[in-house]
Amino acid sequence: MEEDYIKLVFGLKLKQIRTDKNLSLFGLSKLSGLSKSYLNEIENGKKYPKPDKIATLSEKLDVPYDQMVSLKLDKNLAPIGDLLQSKILKEIPLELFGIKESNLIDIVANAPAKVNAFISTIIKIAKHYSFSKESFYLASVRSYQEANNNYFEDLEQSVLKFAKAYHVDLNKKVTSSDLAEILVEEYGYNIQSNELSRYEALGKLRSIFVPKTKTLLLTNEIDEAQRTFIFAKELAYNYLEIEDRLYTFPWIKFDSFDQVLNNFYASYFAGALIIPREKISNYLKDIFAEDRFDAALFTQAIEAFNASPESFYQRLTNILPKAFNIQNLFFLRFTHKAKSDKFYLKKELHLSHQHSPHGNETEEHYCRRWVSLKVLKDISKSKKKHEFDLQISNYENDGMKYLVLSSATKDPFKDKQYRSISIGLLINKQLQRKLNFLDDPKIDIQNVNVTCERCDIMDCKLRQVPPVVLDKSAKNKKIETIVEELNEKFSS
């Protein structure tokens, strides 16, 4: 670690702690006995305090010493850490624009969550050169979700106010007919259910909204859960008074980032309306309290709502961080075609930090030991509508273990294609306190890796290709060692 980076990280953390406690520099100076100018230099990354000074700040601010000196940044400052470590600021000629690096860091450090999400997006773009406009916008929204632990209290409250205003009983299943009545009577919608099915070229398009006549066109191939979600999104746009919006589901055209962000807001509102916070939290409490994992109870929880398994799992990413303080988790959606040996990761979300597994853009082979892929294989060979399984994934190389729950269903719009939805929870002391069933001996434990190309499990019967990336790394390391030995030999 460069000394300058360590100073900057400590300064950023101290400033955040101070502002979170509503302390001015003058106030912190009075509280700690350290001069205002000295504290200002620390916060600006110019000085790093001695251990006794850190101990004083730790005591007066009521923050653990280890937390203060740790180089790990929380979710709000993490994008800044990425920015500093990426060395982008060194590569961009900031001086041409009259910008000083220190000033830019200060601006970002004081920026709201949306700006930090944007900075995080820029870092991702720097790592992946092939990036479309769509990918850029989606990465921006995903970073915004991650920066907020994918929980938005204002939207949760809006749902409760909406339900009260329109007498929607959130203790019962919300149905499409309930929501259609509000759309028609309150917002003047004209709903046409069979129009889109007449046009084969529209493919998987489920709905089109025509704003001029407030006409909502639907395909007759959608099921009750999909219809309910579409209606709930339309209600969100109207109730939240969102005008800059997308008009198709799924979306095929956009004009601005705000449209994509508003689409996320409407989707979040719809999910919170169909799967209410209190109701799903009560189900989870019952599941977590059991000494053994009750698969039937988990399936019952999914079926308690008029929603697809994907909507249920996405809702878990909202509820677990807030209601249960389970913040280290990931969400994945894979697709798979019957009799194919390929699996595609189409959607992912990582809270707190980047977890394994994660998207790989180099066409490598994802680990076949993952339960996400197993349930896809299972459902492609069965006649079931829903396959569920779970496992503990053990990543021996980095010492991480995850409890992974996964559901697979048939893709309703593509013949002989399937999708799996998974949520993975990092197994740590926090999770062990929350989930009583983690020691259930019936839960399968699998040693896994990210891709076959990087995997050192040599006796794996599911391996698709040799560990070429691992072999190349080992070969390079051996070459480096020999070069060092030759340097020593001929330097004397």
Tab-separated table of C-alpha atoms in Angstrom:
chain	number	residue	atom	x	y	z
A	1	MET	CA	0.000	0.000	0.000
A	2	GLU	CA	1.279	3.459	-0.851
A	3	GLU	CA	1.704	5.738	2.142
A	4	ASP	CA	-0.391	8.476	0.492
A	5	TYR	CA	-3.293	6.057	-0.010
A	6	ILE	CA	-3.236	5.029	3.675
A	7	LYS	CA	-3.301	8.692	4.747
A	8	LEU	CA	-6.205	9.455	2.409
A	9	VAL	CA	-8.249	6.488	3.590
A	10	PHE	CA	-7.781	7.382	7.260
A	11	GLY	CA	-8.642	11.029	6.545
A	12	LEU	CA	-11.795	10.099	4.626
A	13	LYS	CA	-12.956	7.756	7.399
A	14	LEU	CA	-12.305	10.320	10.139
A	15	LYS	CA	-14.222	12.981	8.228
A	16	GLN	CA	-17.167	10.659	7.667
A	17	ILE	CA	-17.291	9.617	11.344
A	18	ARG	CA	-17.116	13.258	12.436
A	19	THR	CA	-19.878	14.416	10.081
A	20	ASP	CA	-22.075	11.411	10.981
A	21	LYS	CA	-21.868	12.578	14.603
A	22	ASN	CA	-22.690	16.170	13.568
A	23	LEU	CA	-19.332	17.463	14.819
A	24	SER	CA	-17.485	20.416	13.335
A	25	LEU	CA	-13.697	20.437	13.191
A	26	PHE	CA	-13.828	22.896	16.059
A	27	GLY	CA	-16.099	20.550	18.018
A	28	LEU	CA	-13.815	17.561	17.444
A	29	SER	CA	-10.848	19.664	18.470
A	30	LYS	CA	-12.539	20.539	21.778
A	31	LEU	CA	-13.599	16.938	22.320
A	32	SER	CA	-10.205	15.346	21.582
A	33	GLY	CA	-7.773	18.038	22.671
A	34	LEU	CA	-6.109	17.943	19.241
A	35	SER	CA	-5.716	21.202	17.328
A	36	LYS	CA	-8.176	22.104	14.590
A	37	SER	CA	-5.364	22.611	12.045
A	38	TYR	CA	-3.869	19.194	12.888
A	39	LEU	CA	-7.251	17.477	12.435
A	40	ASN	CA	-7.767	19.331	9.155
A	41	GLU	CA	-4.434	18.017	7.826
A	42	ILE	CA	-5.411	14.476	8.841
A	43	GLU	CA	-8.757	14.687	7.054
A	44	ASN	CA	-7.093	16.040	3.921
A	45	GLY	CA	-4.711	13.066	3.808
A	46	LYS	CA	-1.614	15.125	4.578
A	47	LYS	CA	-0.803	13.558	7.957
A	48	TYR	CA	-1.286	10.198	9.620
A	49	PRO	CA	-1.672	10.384	13.416
A	50	LYS	CA	0.472	8.426	15.847
A	51	PRO	CA	-1.114	5.492	17.714
A	52	ASP	CA	-1.759	7.506	20.885
A	53	LYS	CA	-3.619	10.170	18.872
A	54	ILE	CA	-5.685	7.475	17.101
A	55	ALA	CA	-6.501	5.971	20.518
A	56	THR	CA	-7.730	9.377	21.703
A	57	LEU	CA	-9.923	9.852	18.625
A	58	SER	CA	-11.226	6.287	18.966
A	59	GLU	CA	-12.228	6.875	22.578
A	60	LYS	CA	-13.811	10.301	22.079
A	61	LEU	CA	-15.709	9.298	18.913
A	62	ASP	CA	-16.742	5.932	20.418
A	63	VAL	CA	-15.411	4.001	17.419
A	64	PRO	CA	-13.268	0.844	17.789
A	65	TYR	CA	-9.553	1.431	17.220
A	66	ASP	CA	-9.322	-1.443	14.722
A	67	GLN	CA	-12.175	0.024	12.701
A	68	MET	CA	-10.446	3.385	12.468
A	69	VAL	CA	-7.121	2.018	11.229
A	70	SER	CA	-8.666	-0.547	8.893
A	71	LEU	CA	-8.185	0.164	5.178
A	72	LYS	CA	-11.647	-1.234	4.474
A	73	LEU	CA	-14.113	1.493	3.515
A	74	ASP	CA	-17.858	1.258	4.086
A	75	LYS	CA	-20.377	1.256	1.242
A	76	ASN	CA	-20.557	5.058	0.980
A	77	LEU	CA	-16.794	5.541	0.644
A	78	ALA	CA	-15.965	2.301	-1.190
A	79	PRO	CA	-16.263	3.902	-4.673
A	80	ILE	CA	-13.663	6.490	-3.633
A	81	GLY	CA	-11.324	3.708	-2.537
A	82	ASP	CA	-11.829	2.012	-5.906
A	83	LEU	CA	-11.119	5.318	-7.630
A	84	LEU	CA	-7.874	5.828	-5.721
A	85	GLN	CA	-6.661	2.244	-6.201
A	86	SER	CA	-7.558	2.172	-9.897
A	87	LYS	CA	-4.976	4.925	-10.567
A	88	ILE	CA	-7.426	6.541	-12.991
A	89	LEU	CA	-6.679	9.919	-11.416
A	90	LYS	CA	-3.017	9.426	-12.348
A	91	GLU	CA	-3.860	8.590	-15.968
A	92	ILE	CA	-6.315	11.430	-16.625
A	93	PRO	CA	-4.585	14.789	-17.254
A	94	LEU	CA	-6.633	16.614	-14.628
A	95	GLU	CA	-4.375	19.664	-14.822
A	96	LEU	CA	-5.656	20.323	-18.361
A	97	PHE	CA	-9.054	20.965	-16.849
A	98	GLY	CA	-7.751	23.050	-13.949
A	99	ILE	CA	-8.547	20.321	-11.427
A	100	LYS	CA	-6.378	19.249	-8.520
A	101	GLU	CA	-6.545	15.599	-7.479
A	102	SER	CA	-6.992	16.521	-3.801
A	103	ASN	CA	-9.919	18.824	-4.644
A	104	LEU	CA	-11.601	16.159	-6.737
A	105	ILE	CA	-11.305	13.599	-3.918
A	106	ASP	CA	-12.764	16.119	-1.480
A	107	ILE	CA	-15.713	16.783	-3.817
A	108	VAL	CA	-16.418	13.056	-4.227
A	109	ALA	CA	-16.049	12.398	-0.490
A	110	ASN	CA	-18.783	14.925	0.221
A	111	ALA	CA	-21.020	13.790	-2.637
A	112	PRO	CA	-24.409	12.086	-2.186
A	113	ALA	CA	-24.931	8.397	-2.846
A	114	LYS	CA	-25.876	8.934	-6.506
A	115	VAL	CA	-22.513	10.536	-7.288
A	116	ASN	CA	-20.634	7.758	-5.506
A	117	ALA	CA	-22.671	5.250	-7.509
A	118	PHE	CA	-21.605	7.068	-10.666
A	119	ILE	CA	-17.929	6.957	-9.626
A	120	SER	CA	-18.274	3.224	-8.969
A	121	THR	CA	-19.688	2.851	-12.486
A	122	ILE	CA	-16.714	4.671	-13.999
A	123	ILE	CA	-14.391	2.203	-12.268
A	124	LYS	CA	-16.294	-0.724	-13.751
A	125	ILE	CA	-16.062	0.815	-17.203
A	126	ALA	CA	-12.304	1.223	-16.762
A	127	LYS	CA	-12.043	-2.513	-16.099
A	128	HIS	CA	-14.178	-3.553	-19.062
A	129	TYR	CA	-13.449	-1.759	-22.314
A	130	SER	CA	-16.323	-3.281	-24.271
A	131	PHE	CA	-19.263	-1.459	-22.689
A	132	SER	CA	-22.550	-0.556	-24.364
A	133	LYS	CA	-24.796	2.354	-23.390
A	134	GLU	CA	-27.277	-0.152	-21.970
A	135	SER	CA	-24.587	-1.813	-19.878
A	136	PHE	CA	-23.416	1.569	-18.639
A	137	TYR	CA	-26.899	2.552	-17.452
A	138	LEU	CA	-27.568	-0.810	-15.840
A	139	ALA	CA	-24.220	-0.750	-14.068
A	140	SER	CA	-25.038	2.755	-12.811
A	141	VAL	CA	-28.355	1.618	-11.353
A	142	ARG	CA	-26.747	-1.482	-9.871
A	143	SER	CA	-24.070	0.636	-8.196
A	144	TYR	CA	-26.815	2.896	-6.842
A	145	GLN	CA	-28.610	-0.143	-5.415
A	146	GLU	CA	-25.426	-1.461	-3.837
A	147	ALA	CA	-24.586	1.923	-2.305
A	148	ASN	CA	-27.982	1.869	-0.551
A	149	ASN	CA	-27.925	-1.831	0.412
A	150	ASN	CA	-30.770	-2.164	-2.113
A	151	TYR	CA	-33.265	-0.778	0.407
A	152	PHE	CA	-35.256	2.416	-0.126
A	153	GLU	CA	-37.363	3.487	2.839
A	154	ASP	CA	-39.181	6.244	0.928
A	155	LEU	CA	-40.488	3.684	-1.585
A	156	GLU	CA	-41.474	1.286	1.208
A	157	GLN	CA	-43.458	4.081	2.876
A	158	SER	CA	-45.060	5.047	-0.447
A	159	VAL	CA	-46.366	1.495	-0.804
A	160	LEU	CA	-47.913	1.592	2.681
A	161	LYS	CA	-49.562	4.953	1.932
A	162	PHE	CA	-50.837	3.652	-1.414
A	163	ALA	CA	-52.298	0.516	0.202
A	164	LYS	CA	-54.062	2.635	2.838
A	165	ALA	CA	-55.410	5.130	0.291
A	166	TYR	CA	-56.841	2.425	-1.990
A	167	HIS	CA	-57.815	-0.144	0.679
A	168	VAL	CA	-55.419	-2.798	-0.562
A	169	ASP	CA	-55.131	-5.485	2.141
A	170	LEU	CA	-51.419	-6.338	2.288
A	171	ASN	CA	-52.133	-9.342	4.527
A	172	LYS	CA	-53.821	-11.054	1.587
A	173	LYS	CA	-52.501	-11.964	-1.846
A	174	VAL	CA	-52.548	-8.926	-4.097
A	175	THR	CA	-54.237	-9.918	-7.366
A	176	SER	CA	-54.177	-8.460	-10.856
A	177	SER	CA	-57.925	-7.772	-10.701
A	178	ASP	CA	-57.423	-5.677	-7.544
A	179	LEU	CA	-54.825	-3.541	-9.297
A	180	ALA	CA	-56.598	-3.393	-12.667
A	181	GLU	CA	-59.640	-1.850	-10.991
A	182	ILE	CA	-57.510	0.986	-9.565
A	183	LEU	CA	-55.794	1.567	-12.919
A	184	VAL	CA	-59.121	1.824	-14.716
A	185	GLU	CA	-61.220	3.691	-12.138
A	186	GLU	CA	-58.576	6.021	-10.678
A	187	TYR	CA	-56.170	6.598	-13.559
A	188	GLY	CA	-58.415	6.099	-16.581
A	189	TYR	CA	-56.533	3.154	-18.135
A	190	ASN	CA	-57.831	1.129	-21.060
A	191	ILE	CA	-56.419	-2.407	-20.749
A	192	GLN	CA	-56.264	-4.609	-23.858
A	193	SER	CA	-55.222	-8.162	-22.964
A	194	ASN	CA	-54.811	-9.916	-26.305
A	195	GLU	CA	-53.464	-7.312	-28.679
A	196	LEU	CA	-49.711	-8.044	-28.541
A	197	SER	CA	-50.134	-11.760	-29.213
A	198	ARG	CA	-51.185	-10.963	-32.776
A	199	TYR	CA	-47.661	-9.786	-33.641
A	200	GLU	CA	-45.130	-12.615	-33.752
A	201	ALA	CA	-42.244	-10.180	-34.273
A	202	LEU	CA	-42.756	-8.721	-30.786
A	203	GLY	CA	-41.290	-11.900	-29.335
A	204	LYS	CA	-40.947	-11.751	-25.544
A	205	LEU	CA	-42.493	-8.281	-25.204
A	206	ARG	CA	-45.117	-8.461	-22.445
A	207	SER	CA	-46.647	-5.008	-22.412
A	208	ILE	CA	-46.741	-1.648	-24.200
A	209	PHE	CA	-48.176	1.529	-22.699
A	210	VAL	CA	-49.614	4.147	-25.085
A	211	PRO	CA	-49.536	7.411	-23.071
A	212	LYS	CA	-51.769	9.505	-25.343
A	213	THR	CA	-54.818	7.286	-24.757
A	214	LYS	CA	-53.618	5.623	-21.530
A	215	THR	CA	-53.934	2.250	-23.239
A	216	LEU	CA	-52.050	-0.718	-21.790
A	217	LEU	CA	-51.516	-3.498	-24.333
A	218	LEU	CA	-50.701	-6.976	-23.011
A	219	THR	CA	-49.751	-10.328	-24.472
A	220	ASN	CA	-52.062	-13.196	-23.531
A	221	GLU	CA	-49.040	-15.413	-22.795
A	222	ILE	CA	-48.338	-13.836	-19.405
A	223	ASP	CA	-49.475	-15.597	-16.231
A	224	GLU	CA	-51.261	-14.095	-13.234
A	225	ALA	CA	-48.042	-13.179	-11.396
A	226	GLN	CA	-46.601	-11.392	-14.433
A	227	ARG	CA	-49.867	-9.552	-15.054
A	228	THR	CA	-49.966	-8.409	-11.421
A	229	PHE	CA	-46.385	-7.129	-11.593
A	230	ILE	CA	-47.067	-5.151	-14.794
A	231	PHE	CA	-50.149	-3.543	-13.232
A	232	ALA	CA	-48.214	-2.755	-10.047
A	233	LYS	CA	-45.492	-1.002	-12.073
A	234	GLU	CA	-48.077	1.080	-13.900
A	235	LEU	CA	-49.585	2.091	-10.571
A	236	ALA	CA	-46.106	3.039	-9.351
A	237	TYR	CA	-45.533	5.362	-12.297
A	238	ASN	CA	-48.853	7.086	-11.615
A	239	TYR	CA	-48.815	7.170	-7.809
A	240	LEU	CA	-45.181	8.351	-7.669
A	241	GLU	CA	-45.960	10.862	-10.434
A	242	ILE	CA	-43.155	9.632	-12.686
A	243	GLU	CA	-43.465	11.076	-16.188
A	244	ASP	CA	-40.033	10.348	-17.674
A	245	ARG	CA	-40.509	6.626	-18.079
A	246	LEU	CA	-40.119	3.587	-20.308
A	247	TYR	CA	-43.171	2.370	-22.198
A	248	THR	CA	-42.455	-1.312	-22.827
A	249	PHE	CA	-41.821	-4.290	-20.563
A	250	PRO	CA	-39.169	-5.495	-20.885
A	251	TRP	CA	-37.712	-2.214	-22.147
A	252	ILE	CA	-36.282	-2.021	-25.653
A	253	LYS	CA	-35.616	1.696	-26.023
A	254	PHE	CA	-34.491	4.471	-23.673
A	255	ASP	CA	-33.590	8.113	-24.080
A	256	SER	CA	-31.941	8.908	-20.749
A	257	PHE	CA	-30.477	7.449	-17.588
A	258	ASP	CA	-33.414	8.884	-15.611
A	259	GLN	CA	-35.767	6.612	-17.529
A	260	VAL	CA	-33.757	3.551	-16.505
A	261	LEU	CA	-33.555	4.750	-12.899
A	262	ASN	CA	-37.302	5.465	-12.815
A	263	ASN	CA	-37.913	1.981	-14.197
A	264	PHE	CA	-36.014	0.641	-11.192
A	265	TYR	CA	-38.088	2.781	-8.804
A	266	ALA	CA	-41.324	1.504	-10.347
A	267	SER	CA	-40.111	-2.106	-10.190
A	268	TYR	CA	-39.094	-1.692	-6.540
A	269	PHE	CA	-42.525	-0.217	-5.708
A	270	ALA	CA	-44.233	-3.114	-7.521
A	271	GLY	CA	-42.184	-5.706	-5.647
A	272	ALA	CA	-42.883	-4.063	-2.284
A	273	LEU	CA	-46.607	-3.907	-3.046
A	274	ILE	CA	-46.948	-7.524	-4.146
A	275	ILE	CA	-44.531	-8.861	-1.498
A	276	PRO	CA	-45.112	-6.615	1.542
A	277	ARG	CA	-42.224	-6.062	3.946
A	278	GLU	CA	-43.968	-7.198	7.121
A	279	LYS	CA	-45.462	-10.346	5.630
A	280	ILE	CA	-42.259	-11.671	4.070
A	281	SER	CA	-40.278	-10.758	7.200
A	282	ASN	CA	-42.579	-12.914	9.322
A	283	TYR	CA	-42.079	-15.880	6.991
A	284	LEU	CA	-38.304	-15.457	7.154
A	285	LYS	CA	-38.335	-15.272	10.957
A	286	ASP	CA	-40.120	-18.643	11.086
A	287	ILE	CA	-37.700	-20.197	8.563
A	288	PHE	CA	-34.608	-18.875	10.356
A	289	ALA	CA	-35.838	-20.036	13.784
A	290	GLU	CA	-35.890	-23.735	12.796
A	291	ASP	CA	-32.960	-26.016	13.745
A	292	ARG	CA	-33.256	-27.725	10.359
A	293	PHE	CA	-33.855	-26.050	7.021
A	294	ASP	CA	-37.511	-26.531	6.093
A	295	ALA	CA	-37.661	-26.564	2.288
A	296	ALA	CA	-41.450	-26.934	2.359
A	297	LEU	CA	-41.777	-23.820	4.515
A	298	PHE	CA	-39.480	-21.864	2.166
A	299	THR	CA	-41.506	-22.968	-0.865
A	300	GLN	CA	-44.676	-22.064	1.008
A	301	ALA	CA	-43.255	-18.584	1.581
A	302	ILE	CA	-42.673	-18.147	-2.165
A	303	GLU	CA	-46.194	-19.348	-2.958
A	304	ALA	CA	-47.732	-17.038	-0.342
A	305	PHE	CA	-47.359	-14.140	-2.756
A	306	ASN	CA	-48.740	-13.553	-6.224
A	307	ALA	CA	-45.207	-13.310	-7.598
A	308	SER	CA	-42.622	-15.296	-9.514
A	309	PRO	CA	-39.685	-16.917	-7.670
A	310	GLU	CA	-37.461	-14.254	-9.260
A	311	SER	CA	-39.513	-11.435	-7.731
A	312	PHE	CA	-39.418	-13.232	-4.376
A	313	TYR	CA	-35.616	-13.599	-4.449
A	314	GLN	CA	-35.181	-9.984	-5.542
A	315	ARG	CA	-37.361	-8.926	-2.618
A	316	LEU	CA	-35.056	-10.879	-0.303
A	317	THR	CA	-32.224	-8.566	-1.343
A	318	ASN	CA	-34.314	-5.644	-0.012
A	319	ILE	CA	-35.482	-7.271	3.215
A	320	LEU	CA	-32.456	-9.226	4.482
A	321	PRO	CA	-30.072	-6.240	4.788
A	322	LYS	CA	-32.625	-3.991	6.534
A	323	ALA	CA	-34.814	-6.269	8.633
A	324	PHE	CA	-32.183	-8.885	9.548
A	325	ASN	CA	-28.904	-6.950	9.146
A	326	ILE	CA	-27.674	-9.599	6.671
A	327	GLN	CA	-25.758	-7.325	4.323
A	328	ASN	CA	-23.154	-9.606	2.728
A	329	LEU	CA	-25.102	-11.261	-0.042
A	330	PHE	CA	-25.348	-11.732	-3.793
A	331	PHE	CA	-28.179	-12.296	-6.282
A	332	LEU	CA	-27.736	-14.188	-9.560
A	333	ARG	CA	-29.912	-15.048	-12.549
A	334	PHE	CA	-28.667	-17.738	-14.944
A	335	THR	CA	-30.247	-18.919	-18.186
A	336	HIS	CA	-29.824	-22.317	-19.817
A	337	LYS	CA	-31.158	-24.131	-22.865
A	338	ALA	CA	-32.106	-27.792	-22.631
A	339	LYS	CA	-29.395	-30.233	-23.778
A	340	SER	CA	-26.861	-27.397	-23.953
A	341	ASP	CA	-23.642	-27.307	-21.944
A	342	LYS	CA	-23.637	-23.497	-21.713
A	343	PHE	CA	-24.903	-21.325	-18.876
A	344	TYR	CA	-25.252	-17.553	-19.066
A	345	LEU	CA	-25.156	-15.166	-16.135
A	346	LYS	CA	-27.694	-12.498	-17.128
A	347	LYS	CA	-28.123	-10.523	-13.923
A	348	GLU	CA	-26.238	-10.073	-10.666
A	349	LEU	CA	-26.215	-7.871	-7.597
A	350	HIS	CA	-23.573	-7.794	-4.849
A	351	LEU	CA	-24.129	-6.064	-1.518
A	352	SER	CA	-21.265	-4.920	0.776
A	353	HIS	CA	-18.564	-6.095	-1.661
A	354	GLN	CA	-17.935	-8.234	-4.735
A	355	HIS	CA	-18.696	-11.842	-3.862
A	356	SER	CA	-18.012	-15.158	-5.533
A	357	PRO	CA	-19.425	-16.143	-7.890
A	358	HIS	CA	-19.562	-13.093	-10.101
A	359	GLY	CA	-19.877	-12.353	-13.788
A	360	ASN	CA	-17.029	-13.495	-16.004
A	361	GLU	CA	-16.784	-11.800	-19.381
A	362	THR	CA	-14.047	-13.941	-20.887
A	363	GLU	CA	-16.238	-16.871	-21.958
A	364	GLU	CA	-14.826	-19.149	-19.267
A	365	HIS	CA	-16.804	-22.108	-17.916
A	366	TYR	CA	-18.692	-21.419	-14.700
A	367	CYS	CA	-18.209	-23.992	-11.941
A	368	ARG	CA	-20.640	-26.896	-12.465
A	369	ARG	CA	-20.671	-27.543	-8.714
A	370	TRP	CA	-22.820	-24.467	-8.111
A	371	VAL	CA	-26.388	-25.176	-7.039
A	372	SER	CA	-27.490	-22.422	-9.468
A	373	LEU	CA	-26.435	-24.635	-12.367
A	374	LYS	CA	-27.555	-27.884	-10.761
A	375	VAL	CA	-31.202	-26.795	-10.483
A	376	LEU	CA	-31.129	-25.748	-14.137
A	377	LYS	CA	-29.996	-29.213	-15.154
A	378	ASP	CA	-32.633	-30.763	-12.888
A	379	ILE	CA	-35.566	-28.794	-14.248
A	380	SER	CA	-34.535	-29.308	-17.878
A	381	LYS	CA	-34.902	-33.071	-17.281
A	382	SER	CA	-38.102	-32.971	-15.199
A	383	LYS	CA	-41.696	-31.903	-15.701
A	384	LYS	CA	-41.807	-29.744	-12.590
A	385	LYS	CA	-42.678	-26.042	-12.742
A	386	HIS	CA	-40.239	-25.186	-9.957
A	387	GLU	CA	-37.024	-26.851	-8.799
A	388	PHE	CA	-35.489	-25.741	-5.501
A	389	ASP	CA	-32.231	-26.703	-3.790
A	390	LEU	CA	-29.605	-25.203	-1.511
A	391	GLN	CA	-25.993	-25.794	-0.625
A	392	ILE	CA	-23.057	-24.385	1.262
A	393	SER	CA	-20.457	-23.266	-1.279
A	394	ASN	CA	-16.932	-23.404	0.098
A	395	TYR	CA	-14.281	-21.314	-1.680
A	396	GLU	CA	-11.137	-22.848	-0.174
A	397	ASN	CA	-8.724	-20.423	-1.868
A	398	ASP	CA	-10.182	-17.303	-0.245
A	399	GLY	CA	-11.633	-18.911	2.881
A	400	MET	CA	-15.209	-17.823	2.091
A	401	LYS	CA	-18.350	-19.882	2.569
A	402	TYR	CA	-21.842	-19.030	1.328
A	403	LEU	CA	-25.272	-20.446	1.979
A	404	VAL	CA	-26.831	-20.457	-1.488
A	405	LEU	CA	-30.559	-20.937	-2.121
A	406	SER	CA	-31.648	-21.446	-5.711
A	407	SER	CA	-34.875	-21.891	-7.672
A	408	ALA	CA	-35.245	-22.818	-11.332
A	409	THR	CA	-38.280	-22.299	-13.548
A	410	LYS	CA	-39.102	-22.609	-17.237
A	411	ASP	CA	-38.696	-19.438	-19.282
A	412	PRO	CA	-42.323	-18.614	-20.194
A	413	PHE	CA	-41.343	-16.890	-23.440
A	414	LYS	CA	-38.649	-19.206	-24.804
A	415	ASP	CA	-39.130	-22.822	-25.779
A	416	LYS	CA	-36.970	-25.328	-23.860
A	417	GLN	CA	-35.132	-22.572	-22.012
A	418	TYR	CA	-34.851	-22.231	-18.260
A	419	ARG	CA	-33.699	-19.717	-15.694
A	420	SER	CA	-32.395	-20.069	-12.163
A	421	ILE	CA	-32.519	-17.440	-9.461
A	422	SER	CA	-30.111	-17.652	-6.540
A	423	ILE	CA	-29.315	-15.740	-3.415
A	424	GLY	CA	-26.059	-16.351	-1.569
A	425	LEU	CA	-25.423	-15.325	2.038
A	426	LEU	CA	-21.860	-15.025	3.339
A	427	ILE	CA	-21.446	-17.356	6.311
A	428	ASN	CA	-19.985	-15.317	9.165
A	429	LYS	CA	-20.758	-14.860	12.857
A	430	GLN	CA	-23.591	-12.486	12.011
A	431	LEU	CA	-25.324	-15.056	9.789
A	432	GLN	CA	-24.734	-17.821	12.340
A	433	ARG	CA	-26.566	-15.749	14.949
A	434	LYS	CA	-29.509	-15.144	12.614
A	435	LEU	CA	-29.972	-18.622	11.070
A	436	ASN	CA	-30.419	-21.511	13.473
A	437	PHE	CA	-30.353	-24.137	10.716
A	438	LEU	CA	-26.829	-23.484	9.402
A	439	ASP	CA	-25.519	-26.629	11.121
A	440	ASP	CA	-28.186	-28.805	9.509
A	441	PRO	CA	-26.244	-31.936	8.396
A	442	LYS	CA	-28.608	-32.408	5.440
A	443	ILE	CA	-27.368	-29.243	3.749
A	444	ASP	CA	-24.943	-30.273	1.018
A	445	ILE	CA	-21.450	-28.730	1.290
A	446	GLN	CA	-19.517	-28.341	-1.966
A	447	ASN	CA	-15.970	-27.145	-2.588
A	448	VAL	CA	-16.355	-24.777	-5.512
A	449	ASN	CA	-14.529	-22.209	-7.604
A	450	VAL	CA	-15.543	-19.481	-10.040
A	451	THR	CA	-14.568	-21.093	-13.345
A	452	CYS	CA	-12.951	-24.338	-14.457
A	453	GLU	CA	-10.099	-22.364	-16.028
A	454	ARG	CA	-9.115	-21.035	-12.577
A	455	CYS	CA	-9.942	-24.061	-10.443
A	456	ASP	CA	-7.387	-26.180	-8.561
A	457	ILE	CA	-9.822	-29.014	-7.703
A	458	MET	CA	-8.063	-31.646	-9.790
A	459	ASP	CA	-10.391	-34.601	-9.101
A	460	CYS	CA	-13.558	-32.751	-10.156
A	461	LYS	CA	-15.766	-35.027	-12.254
A	462	LEU	CA	-17.793	-32.051	-13.510
A	463	ARG	CA	-14.812	-30.174	-14.912
A	464	GLN	CA	-15.440	-28.888	-18.451
A	465	VAL	CA	-11.931	-27.743	-19.442
A	466	PRO	CA	-8.404	-27.883	-17.936
A	467	PRO	CA	-7.307	-25.125	-15.501
A	468	VAL	CA	-5.486	-23.206	-18.240
A	469	VAL	CA	-5.473	-19.839	-16.435
A	470	LEU	CA	-4.154	-21.480	-13.280
A	471	ASP	CA	-1.505	-23.395	-15.244
A	472	LYS	CA	-0.391	-20.222	-17.029
A	473	SER	CA	-0.075	-18.401	-13.716
A	474	ALA	CA	1.990	-21.234	-12.233
A	475	LYS	CA	4.210	-21.314	-15.334
A	476	ASN	CA	4.805	-17.557	-15.173
A	477	LYS	CA	5.633	-17.779	-11.486
A	478	LYS	CA	8.167	-20.509	-12.196
A	479	ILE	CA	9.747	-18.380	-14.939
A	480	GLU	CA	9.954	-15.416	-12.553
A	481	THR	CA	11.687	-17.583	-9.975
A	482	ILE	CA	14.281	-18.823	-12.483
A	483	VAL	CA	14.872	-15.259	-13.736
A	484	GLU	CA	15.497	-14.102	-10.155
A	485	GLU	CA	17.922	-16.987	-9.594
A	486	LEU	CA	19.800	-16.153	-12.815
A	487	ASN	CA	19.991	-12.499	-11.796
A	488	GLU	CA	21.542	-13.462	-8.479
A	489	LYS	CA	23.910	-15.944	-10.118
A	490	PHE	CA	25.318	-13.520	-12.690
A	491	SER	CA	25.241	-10.414	-10.502
A	492	SER	CA	28.076	-11.649	-8.295
